[in-house]
Coordinates of N, CA and C in Angstrom, one line a residue:
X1 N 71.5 -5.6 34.0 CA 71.4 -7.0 34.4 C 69.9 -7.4 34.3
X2 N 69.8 -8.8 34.2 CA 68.4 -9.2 33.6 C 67.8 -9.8 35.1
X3 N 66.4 -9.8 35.4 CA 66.7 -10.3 36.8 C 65.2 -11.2 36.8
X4 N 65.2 -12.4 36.7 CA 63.9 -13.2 36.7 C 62.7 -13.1 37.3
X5 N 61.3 -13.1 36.8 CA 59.8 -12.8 37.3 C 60.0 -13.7 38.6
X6 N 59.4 -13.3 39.6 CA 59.1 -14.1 40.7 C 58.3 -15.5 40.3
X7 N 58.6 -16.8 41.0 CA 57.6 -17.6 40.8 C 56.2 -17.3 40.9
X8 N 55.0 -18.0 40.1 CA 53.7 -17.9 40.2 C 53.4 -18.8 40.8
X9 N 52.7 -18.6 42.3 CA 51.9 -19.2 43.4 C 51.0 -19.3 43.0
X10 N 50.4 -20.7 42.7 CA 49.2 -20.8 42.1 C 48.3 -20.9 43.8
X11 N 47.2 -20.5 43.4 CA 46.0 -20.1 44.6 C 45.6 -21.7 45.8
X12 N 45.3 -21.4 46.8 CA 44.8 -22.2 47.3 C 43.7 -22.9 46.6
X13 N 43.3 -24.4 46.6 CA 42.8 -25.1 46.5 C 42.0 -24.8 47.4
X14 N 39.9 -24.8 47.2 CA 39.0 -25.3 48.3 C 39.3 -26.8 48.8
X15 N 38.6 -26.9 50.0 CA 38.5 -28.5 50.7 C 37.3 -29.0 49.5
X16 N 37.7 -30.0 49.4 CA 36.5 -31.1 48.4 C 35.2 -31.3 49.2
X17 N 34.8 -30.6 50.7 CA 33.7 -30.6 51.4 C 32.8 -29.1 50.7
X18 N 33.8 -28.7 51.0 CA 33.5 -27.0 50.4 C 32.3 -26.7 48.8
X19 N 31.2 -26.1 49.1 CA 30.2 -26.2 48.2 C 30.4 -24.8 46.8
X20 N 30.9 -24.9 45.6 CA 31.8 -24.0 44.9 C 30.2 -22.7 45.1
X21 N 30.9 -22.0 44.6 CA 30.4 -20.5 44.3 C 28.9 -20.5 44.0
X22 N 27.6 -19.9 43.7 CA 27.0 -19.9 43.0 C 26.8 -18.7 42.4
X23 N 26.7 -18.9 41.1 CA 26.5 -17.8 40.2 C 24.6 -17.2 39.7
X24 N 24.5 -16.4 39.6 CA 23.2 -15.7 39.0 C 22.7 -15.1 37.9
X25 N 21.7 -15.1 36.9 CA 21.6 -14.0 36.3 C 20.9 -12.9 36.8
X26 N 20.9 -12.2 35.8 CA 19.9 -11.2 36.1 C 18.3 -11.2 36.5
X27 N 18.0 -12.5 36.2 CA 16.7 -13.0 36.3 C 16.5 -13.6 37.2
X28 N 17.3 -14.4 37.9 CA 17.4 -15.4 38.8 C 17.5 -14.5 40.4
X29 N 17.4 -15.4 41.6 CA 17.5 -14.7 42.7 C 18.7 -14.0 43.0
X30 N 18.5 -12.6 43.4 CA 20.1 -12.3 43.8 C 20.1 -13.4 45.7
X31 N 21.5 -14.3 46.1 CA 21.1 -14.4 47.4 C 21.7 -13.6 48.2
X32 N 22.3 -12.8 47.4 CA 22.5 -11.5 49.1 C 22.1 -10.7 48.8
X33 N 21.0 -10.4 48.0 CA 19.7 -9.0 48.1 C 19.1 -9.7 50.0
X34 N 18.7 -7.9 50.0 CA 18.5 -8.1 51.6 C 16.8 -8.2 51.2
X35 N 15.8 -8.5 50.0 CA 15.0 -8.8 49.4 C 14.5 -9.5 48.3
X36 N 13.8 -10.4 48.5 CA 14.1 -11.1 47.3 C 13.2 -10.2 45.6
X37 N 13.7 -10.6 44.7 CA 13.3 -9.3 43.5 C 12.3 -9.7 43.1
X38 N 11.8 -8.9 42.4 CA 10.3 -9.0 41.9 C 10.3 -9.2 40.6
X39 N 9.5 -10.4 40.2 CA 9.7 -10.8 39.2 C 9.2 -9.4 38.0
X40 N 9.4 -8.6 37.3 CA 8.8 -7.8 36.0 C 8.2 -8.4 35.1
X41 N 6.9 -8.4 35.4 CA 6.1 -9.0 33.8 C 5.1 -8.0 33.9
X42 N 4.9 -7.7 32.2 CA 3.9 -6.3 32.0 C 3.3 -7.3 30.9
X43 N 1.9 -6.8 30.6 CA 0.9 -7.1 29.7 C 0.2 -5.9 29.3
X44 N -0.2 -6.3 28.0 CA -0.8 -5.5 27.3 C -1.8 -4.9 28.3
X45 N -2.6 -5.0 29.2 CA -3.0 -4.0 30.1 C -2.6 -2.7 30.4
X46 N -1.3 -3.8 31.5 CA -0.1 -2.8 31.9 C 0.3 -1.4 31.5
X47 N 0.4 -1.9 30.4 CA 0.8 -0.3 29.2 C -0.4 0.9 28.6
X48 N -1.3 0.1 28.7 CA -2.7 0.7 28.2 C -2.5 2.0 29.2
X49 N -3.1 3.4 28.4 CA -3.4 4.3 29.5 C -2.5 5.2 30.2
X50 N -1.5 5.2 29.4 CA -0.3 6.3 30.3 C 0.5 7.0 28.9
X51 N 1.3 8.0 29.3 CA 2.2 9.0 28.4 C 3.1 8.1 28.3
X52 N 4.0 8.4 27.1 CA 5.3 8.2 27.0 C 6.0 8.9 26.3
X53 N 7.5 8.7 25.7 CA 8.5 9.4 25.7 C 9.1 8.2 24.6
X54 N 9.0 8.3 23.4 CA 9.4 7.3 22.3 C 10.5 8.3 21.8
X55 N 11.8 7.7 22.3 CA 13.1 8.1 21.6 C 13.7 7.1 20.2
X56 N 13.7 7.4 19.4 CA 14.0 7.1 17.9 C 15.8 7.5 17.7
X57 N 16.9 6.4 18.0 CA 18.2 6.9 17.7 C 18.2 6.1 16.1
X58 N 18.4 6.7 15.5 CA 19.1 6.5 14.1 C 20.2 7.2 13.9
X59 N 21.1 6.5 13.1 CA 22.8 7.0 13.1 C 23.1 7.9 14.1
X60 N 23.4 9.1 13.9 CA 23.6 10.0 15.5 C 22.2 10.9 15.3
X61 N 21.7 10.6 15.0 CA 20.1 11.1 15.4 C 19.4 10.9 16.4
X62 N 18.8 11.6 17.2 CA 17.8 11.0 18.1 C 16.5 12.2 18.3
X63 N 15.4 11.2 17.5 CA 14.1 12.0 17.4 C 13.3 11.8 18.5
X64 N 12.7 12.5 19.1 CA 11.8 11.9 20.5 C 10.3 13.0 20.5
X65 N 9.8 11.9 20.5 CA 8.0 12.0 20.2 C 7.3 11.9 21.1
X66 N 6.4 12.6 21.8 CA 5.1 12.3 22.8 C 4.5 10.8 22.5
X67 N 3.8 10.4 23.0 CA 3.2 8.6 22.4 C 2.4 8.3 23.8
X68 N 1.1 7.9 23.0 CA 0.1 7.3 23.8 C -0.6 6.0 23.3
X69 N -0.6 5.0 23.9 CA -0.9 3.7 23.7 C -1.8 3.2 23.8
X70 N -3.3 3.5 23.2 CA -4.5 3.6 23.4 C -5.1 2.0 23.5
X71 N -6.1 2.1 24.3 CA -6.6 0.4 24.5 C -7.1 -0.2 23.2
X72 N -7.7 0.8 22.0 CA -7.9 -0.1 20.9 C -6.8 -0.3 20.1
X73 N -5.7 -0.2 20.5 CA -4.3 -1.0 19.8 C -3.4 0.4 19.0
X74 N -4.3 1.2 19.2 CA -3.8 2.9 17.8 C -2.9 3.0 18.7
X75 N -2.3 4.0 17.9 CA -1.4 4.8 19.2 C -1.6 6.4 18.5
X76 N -1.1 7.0 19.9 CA -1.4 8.8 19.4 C -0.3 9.4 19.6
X77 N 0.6 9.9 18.7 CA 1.4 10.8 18.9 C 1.0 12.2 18.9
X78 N 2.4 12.9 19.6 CA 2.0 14.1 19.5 C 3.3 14.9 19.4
X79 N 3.7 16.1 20.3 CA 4.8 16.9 20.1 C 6.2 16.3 19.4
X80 N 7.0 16.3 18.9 CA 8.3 15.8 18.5 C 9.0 16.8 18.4
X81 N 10.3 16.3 18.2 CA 11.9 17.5 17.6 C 11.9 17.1 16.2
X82 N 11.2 15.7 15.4 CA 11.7 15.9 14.6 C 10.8 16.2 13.6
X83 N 11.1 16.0 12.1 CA 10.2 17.0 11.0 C 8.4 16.6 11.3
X84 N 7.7 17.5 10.9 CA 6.4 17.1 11.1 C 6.0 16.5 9.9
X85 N 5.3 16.0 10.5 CA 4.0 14.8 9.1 C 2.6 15.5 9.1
X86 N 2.3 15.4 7.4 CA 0.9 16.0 7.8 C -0.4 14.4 8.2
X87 N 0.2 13.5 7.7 CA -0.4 12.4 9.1 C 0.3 11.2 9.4
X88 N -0.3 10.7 10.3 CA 0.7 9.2 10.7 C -0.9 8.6 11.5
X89 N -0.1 7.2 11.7 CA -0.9 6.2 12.3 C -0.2 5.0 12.6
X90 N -0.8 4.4 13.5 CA 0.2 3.2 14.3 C -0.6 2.2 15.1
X91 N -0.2 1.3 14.8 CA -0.5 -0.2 16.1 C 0.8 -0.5 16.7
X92 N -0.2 -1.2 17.8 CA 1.1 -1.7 18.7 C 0.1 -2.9 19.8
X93 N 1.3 -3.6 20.0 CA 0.5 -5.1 20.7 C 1.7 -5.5 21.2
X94 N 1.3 -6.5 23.0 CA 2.5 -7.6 23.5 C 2.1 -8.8 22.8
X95 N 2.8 -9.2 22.4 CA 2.6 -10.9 21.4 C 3.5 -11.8 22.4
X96 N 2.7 -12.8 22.8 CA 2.7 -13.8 23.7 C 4.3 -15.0 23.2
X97 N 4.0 -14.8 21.5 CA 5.5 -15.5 21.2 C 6.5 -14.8 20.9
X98 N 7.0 -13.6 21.3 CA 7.7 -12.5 20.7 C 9.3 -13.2 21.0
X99 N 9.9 -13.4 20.1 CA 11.1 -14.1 20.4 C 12.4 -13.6 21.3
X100 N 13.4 -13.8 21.7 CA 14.4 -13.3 22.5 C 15.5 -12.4 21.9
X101 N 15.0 -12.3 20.7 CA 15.8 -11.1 19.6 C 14.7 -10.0 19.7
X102 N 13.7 -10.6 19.5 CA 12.5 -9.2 19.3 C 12.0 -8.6 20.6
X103 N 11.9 -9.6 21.0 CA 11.0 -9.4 22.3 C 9.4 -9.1 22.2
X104 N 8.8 -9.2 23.3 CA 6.9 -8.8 22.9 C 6.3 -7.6 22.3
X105 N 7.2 -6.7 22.7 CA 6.2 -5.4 22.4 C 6.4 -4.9 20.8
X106 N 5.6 -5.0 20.2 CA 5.4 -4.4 19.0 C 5.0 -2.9 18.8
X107 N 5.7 -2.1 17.9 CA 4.9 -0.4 17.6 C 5.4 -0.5 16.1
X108 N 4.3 -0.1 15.6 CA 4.5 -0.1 13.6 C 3.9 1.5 13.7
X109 N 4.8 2.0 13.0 CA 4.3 4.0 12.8 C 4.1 4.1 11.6
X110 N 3.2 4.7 10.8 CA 3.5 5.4 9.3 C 3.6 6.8 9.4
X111 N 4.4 7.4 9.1 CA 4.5 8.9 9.2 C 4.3 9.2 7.0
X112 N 3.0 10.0 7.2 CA 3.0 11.0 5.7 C 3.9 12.0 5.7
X113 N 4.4 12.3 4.8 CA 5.4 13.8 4.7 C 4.8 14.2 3.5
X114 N 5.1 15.5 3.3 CA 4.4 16.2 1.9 C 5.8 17.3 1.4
X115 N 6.2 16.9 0.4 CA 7.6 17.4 -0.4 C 6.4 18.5 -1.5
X116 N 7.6 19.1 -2.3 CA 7.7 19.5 -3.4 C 6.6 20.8 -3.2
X117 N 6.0 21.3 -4.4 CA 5.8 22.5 -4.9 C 5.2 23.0 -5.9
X118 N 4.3 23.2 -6.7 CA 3.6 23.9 -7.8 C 4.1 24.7 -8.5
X119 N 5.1 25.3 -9.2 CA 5.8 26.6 -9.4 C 4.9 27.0 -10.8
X120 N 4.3 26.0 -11.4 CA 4.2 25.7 -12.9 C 5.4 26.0 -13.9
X121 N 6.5 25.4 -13.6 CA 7.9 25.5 -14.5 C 7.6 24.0 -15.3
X122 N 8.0 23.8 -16.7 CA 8.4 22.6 -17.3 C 8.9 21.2 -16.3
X123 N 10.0 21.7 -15.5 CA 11.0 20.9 -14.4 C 10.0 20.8 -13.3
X124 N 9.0 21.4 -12.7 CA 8.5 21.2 -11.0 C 8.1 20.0 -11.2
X125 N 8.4 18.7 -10.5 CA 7.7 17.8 -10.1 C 6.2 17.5 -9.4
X126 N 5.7 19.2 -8.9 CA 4.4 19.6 -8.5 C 4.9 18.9 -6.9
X127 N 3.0 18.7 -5.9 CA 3.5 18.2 -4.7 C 3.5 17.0 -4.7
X128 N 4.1 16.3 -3.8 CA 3.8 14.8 -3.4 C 3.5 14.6 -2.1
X129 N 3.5 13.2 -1.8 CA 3.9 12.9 -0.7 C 4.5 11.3 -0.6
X130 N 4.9 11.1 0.7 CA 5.3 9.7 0.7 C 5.1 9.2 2.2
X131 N 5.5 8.2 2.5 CA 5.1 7.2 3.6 C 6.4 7.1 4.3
X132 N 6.9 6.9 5.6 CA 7.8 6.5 6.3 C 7.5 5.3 7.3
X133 N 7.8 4.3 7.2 CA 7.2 3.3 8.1 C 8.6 2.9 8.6
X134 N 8.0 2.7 10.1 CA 8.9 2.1 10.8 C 8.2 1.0 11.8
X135 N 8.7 0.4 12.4 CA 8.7 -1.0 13.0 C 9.4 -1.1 14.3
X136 N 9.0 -1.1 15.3 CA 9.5 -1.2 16.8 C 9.1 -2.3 17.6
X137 N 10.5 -3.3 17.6 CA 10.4 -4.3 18.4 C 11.6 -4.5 19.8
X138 N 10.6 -4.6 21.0 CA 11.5 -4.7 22.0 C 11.0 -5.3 23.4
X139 N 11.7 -5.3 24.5 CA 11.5 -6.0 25.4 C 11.1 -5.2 26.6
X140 N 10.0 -5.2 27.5 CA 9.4 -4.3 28.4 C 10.5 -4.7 29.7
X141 N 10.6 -3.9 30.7 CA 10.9 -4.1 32.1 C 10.9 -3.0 32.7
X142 N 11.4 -2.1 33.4 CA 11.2 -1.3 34.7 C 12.7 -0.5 34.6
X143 N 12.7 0.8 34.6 CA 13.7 1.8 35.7 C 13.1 2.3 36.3
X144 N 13.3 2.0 38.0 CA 12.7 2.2 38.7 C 11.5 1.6 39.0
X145 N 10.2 2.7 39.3 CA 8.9 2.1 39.4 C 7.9 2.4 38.0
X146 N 8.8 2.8 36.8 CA 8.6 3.6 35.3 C 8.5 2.0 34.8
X147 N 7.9 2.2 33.5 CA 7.8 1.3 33.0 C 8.7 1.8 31.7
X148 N 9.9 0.6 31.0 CA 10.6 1.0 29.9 C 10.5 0.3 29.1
X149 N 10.8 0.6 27.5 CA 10.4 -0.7 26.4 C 12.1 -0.3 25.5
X150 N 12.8 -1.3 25.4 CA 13.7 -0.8 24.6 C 13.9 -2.4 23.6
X151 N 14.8 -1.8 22.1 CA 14.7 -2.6 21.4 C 15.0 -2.1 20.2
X152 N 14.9 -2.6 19.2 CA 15.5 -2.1 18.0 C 14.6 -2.1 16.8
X153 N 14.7 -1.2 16.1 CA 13.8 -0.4 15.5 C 14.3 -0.6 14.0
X154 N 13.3 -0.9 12.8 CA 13.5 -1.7 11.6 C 12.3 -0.7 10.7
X155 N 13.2 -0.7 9.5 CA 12.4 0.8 8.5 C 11.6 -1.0 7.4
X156 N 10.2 -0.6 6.9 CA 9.6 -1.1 6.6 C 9.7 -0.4 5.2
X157 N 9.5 -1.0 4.4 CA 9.3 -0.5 2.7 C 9.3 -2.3 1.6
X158 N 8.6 -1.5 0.6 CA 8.1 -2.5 -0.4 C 9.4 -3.7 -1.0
X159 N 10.4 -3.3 -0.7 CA 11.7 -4.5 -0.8 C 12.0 -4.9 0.2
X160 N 12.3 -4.8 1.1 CA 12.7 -5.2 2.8 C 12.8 -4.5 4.1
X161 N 12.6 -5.6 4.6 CA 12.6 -5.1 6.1 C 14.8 -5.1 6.7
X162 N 14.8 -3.7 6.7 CA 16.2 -3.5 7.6 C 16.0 -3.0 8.9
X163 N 17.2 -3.6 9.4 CA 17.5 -2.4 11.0 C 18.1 -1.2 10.7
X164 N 17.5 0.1 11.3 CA 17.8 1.6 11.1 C 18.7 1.8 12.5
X165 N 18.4 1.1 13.3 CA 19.1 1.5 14.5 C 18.1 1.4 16.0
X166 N 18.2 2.4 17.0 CA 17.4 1.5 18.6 C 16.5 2.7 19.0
X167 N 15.6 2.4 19.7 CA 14.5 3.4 20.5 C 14.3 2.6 22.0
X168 N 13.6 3.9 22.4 CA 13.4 3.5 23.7 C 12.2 4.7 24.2
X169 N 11.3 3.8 24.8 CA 9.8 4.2 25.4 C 9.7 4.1 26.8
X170 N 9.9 5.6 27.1 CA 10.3 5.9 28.7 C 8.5 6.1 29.0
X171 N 8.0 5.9 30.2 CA 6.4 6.1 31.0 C 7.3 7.5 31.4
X172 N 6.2 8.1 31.2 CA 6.4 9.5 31.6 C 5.2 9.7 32.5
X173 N 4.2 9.2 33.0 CA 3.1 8.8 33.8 C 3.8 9.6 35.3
X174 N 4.8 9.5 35.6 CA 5.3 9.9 37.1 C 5.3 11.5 37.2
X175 N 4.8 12.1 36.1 CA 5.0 13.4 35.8 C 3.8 14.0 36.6
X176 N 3.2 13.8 37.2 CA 1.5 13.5 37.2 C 0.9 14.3 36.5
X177 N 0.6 14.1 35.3 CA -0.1 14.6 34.0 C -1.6 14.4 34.0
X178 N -2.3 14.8 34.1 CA -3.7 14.5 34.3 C -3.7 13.9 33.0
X179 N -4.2 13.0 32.3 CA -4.1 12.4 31.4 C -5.4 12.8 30.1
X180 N -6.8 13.1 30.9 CA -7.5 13.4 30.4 C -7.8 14.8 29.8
X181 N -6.8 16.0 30.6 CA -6.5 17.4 30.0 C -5.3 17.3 28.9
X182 N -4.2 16.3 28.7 CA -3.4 15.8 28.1 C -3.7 15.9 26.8
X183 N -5.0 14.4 27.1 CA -5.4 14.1 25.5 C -6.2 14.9 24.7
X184 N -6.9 16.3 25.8 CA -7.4 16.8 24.6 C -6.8 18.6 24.6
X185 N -5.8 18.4 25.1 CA -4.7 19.4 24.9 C -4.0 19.5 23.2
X186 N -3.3 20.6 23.1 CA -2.6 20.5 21.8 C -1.5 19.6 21.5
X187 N -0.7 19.2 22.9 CA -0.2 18.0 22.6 C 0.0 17.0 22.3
X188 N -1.1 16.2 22.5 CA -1.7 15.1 21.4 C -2.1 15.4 20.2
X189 N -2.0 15.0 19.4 CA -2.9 15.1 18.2 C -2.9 13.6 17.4
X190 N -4.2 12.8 17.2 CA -5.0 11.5 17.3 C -4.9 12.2 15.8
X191 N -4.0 11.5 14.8 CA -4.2 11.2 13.5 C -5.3 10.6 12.9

């Protein structure tokens, strides 16, 4: 036997005195934080002067490199998982109009690689090398009292600019790393 859904009781109506809900973003005040939040703005300062932790996800890859953000705009890598380069070099800057896709923070890498071989056969191509350029644009804020940059990461070459896929630039500064035994440790190495 077939036996009918209960009627649907539609909900109480508020009184028309009654002031509706208010909603928030993420940005906006929470009002029942038992404090009010702190606004997160970082500047090119901010970032100057500390370790980091540059994670590189491409397809199911994820390469993650030492990175230091030096005050004249370089940047210095160092230890990584992934293949070594015999050099690289990099800028990086907050850009005041960085749009809401990009966000402010800029990091442009070139990584050299060096292929091939000498064998003296007819076929050896001998050595080469080539360039890897990548492009890192994303948006600064905080986990925790750390400073984080995430965002999405775009391979640079002589036809176009594509998206490769996302990174993310953890402060590793809480580690307490003396910073000045750091940089002239084997760790770093200033291309």
């Amino acid at each position: 036997a077939y036996e009918a859904a209960p009627a649907f009781e539609a909900a109480p109506v508020a009184p028309a005195d009654r002031e509706p809900p208010q909603f928030y973003t993420s940005f906006d005040e929470d009002p029942f934080a038992e404090e009010p939040k702190k606004k997160i703005s970082h500047s090119f300062e901010s970032l100057v002067g500390k370790p980091y932790q540059l994670e590189e996800k491409e397809d199911r890859d994820v390469l993650i490199t030492a990175l230091f953000l030096n005050e004249d705009k370089t940047v210095t890598l160092g230890q990584t998982n992934g293949p070594l380069c015999s050099k690289c070099s990099g800028t990086w800057d907050v850009i005041e109009t960085g749009s809401e896709k990009k966000g402010p923070f800029r990091l442009t890498i070139v990584r050299t690689y060096g292929a091939g071989h000498n064998s003296g056969k007819f076929h050896d191509i001998g050595k080469f090398e080539y360039d890897v350029k990548r492009e890192f644009c994303g948006h600064i804020g905080n986990v925790g009292e750390s400073v984080s940059i995430s965002g999405v990461m775009y391979g640079l070459d002589e036809y176009a600019d594509y998206e490769l896929g996302y990174f993310s630039i953890i402060d590793t500064s809480s580690e307490k790393i003396n910073l000045e035994q750091l940089r002239q440790s084997e760790t770093f190495q200033r291309y």
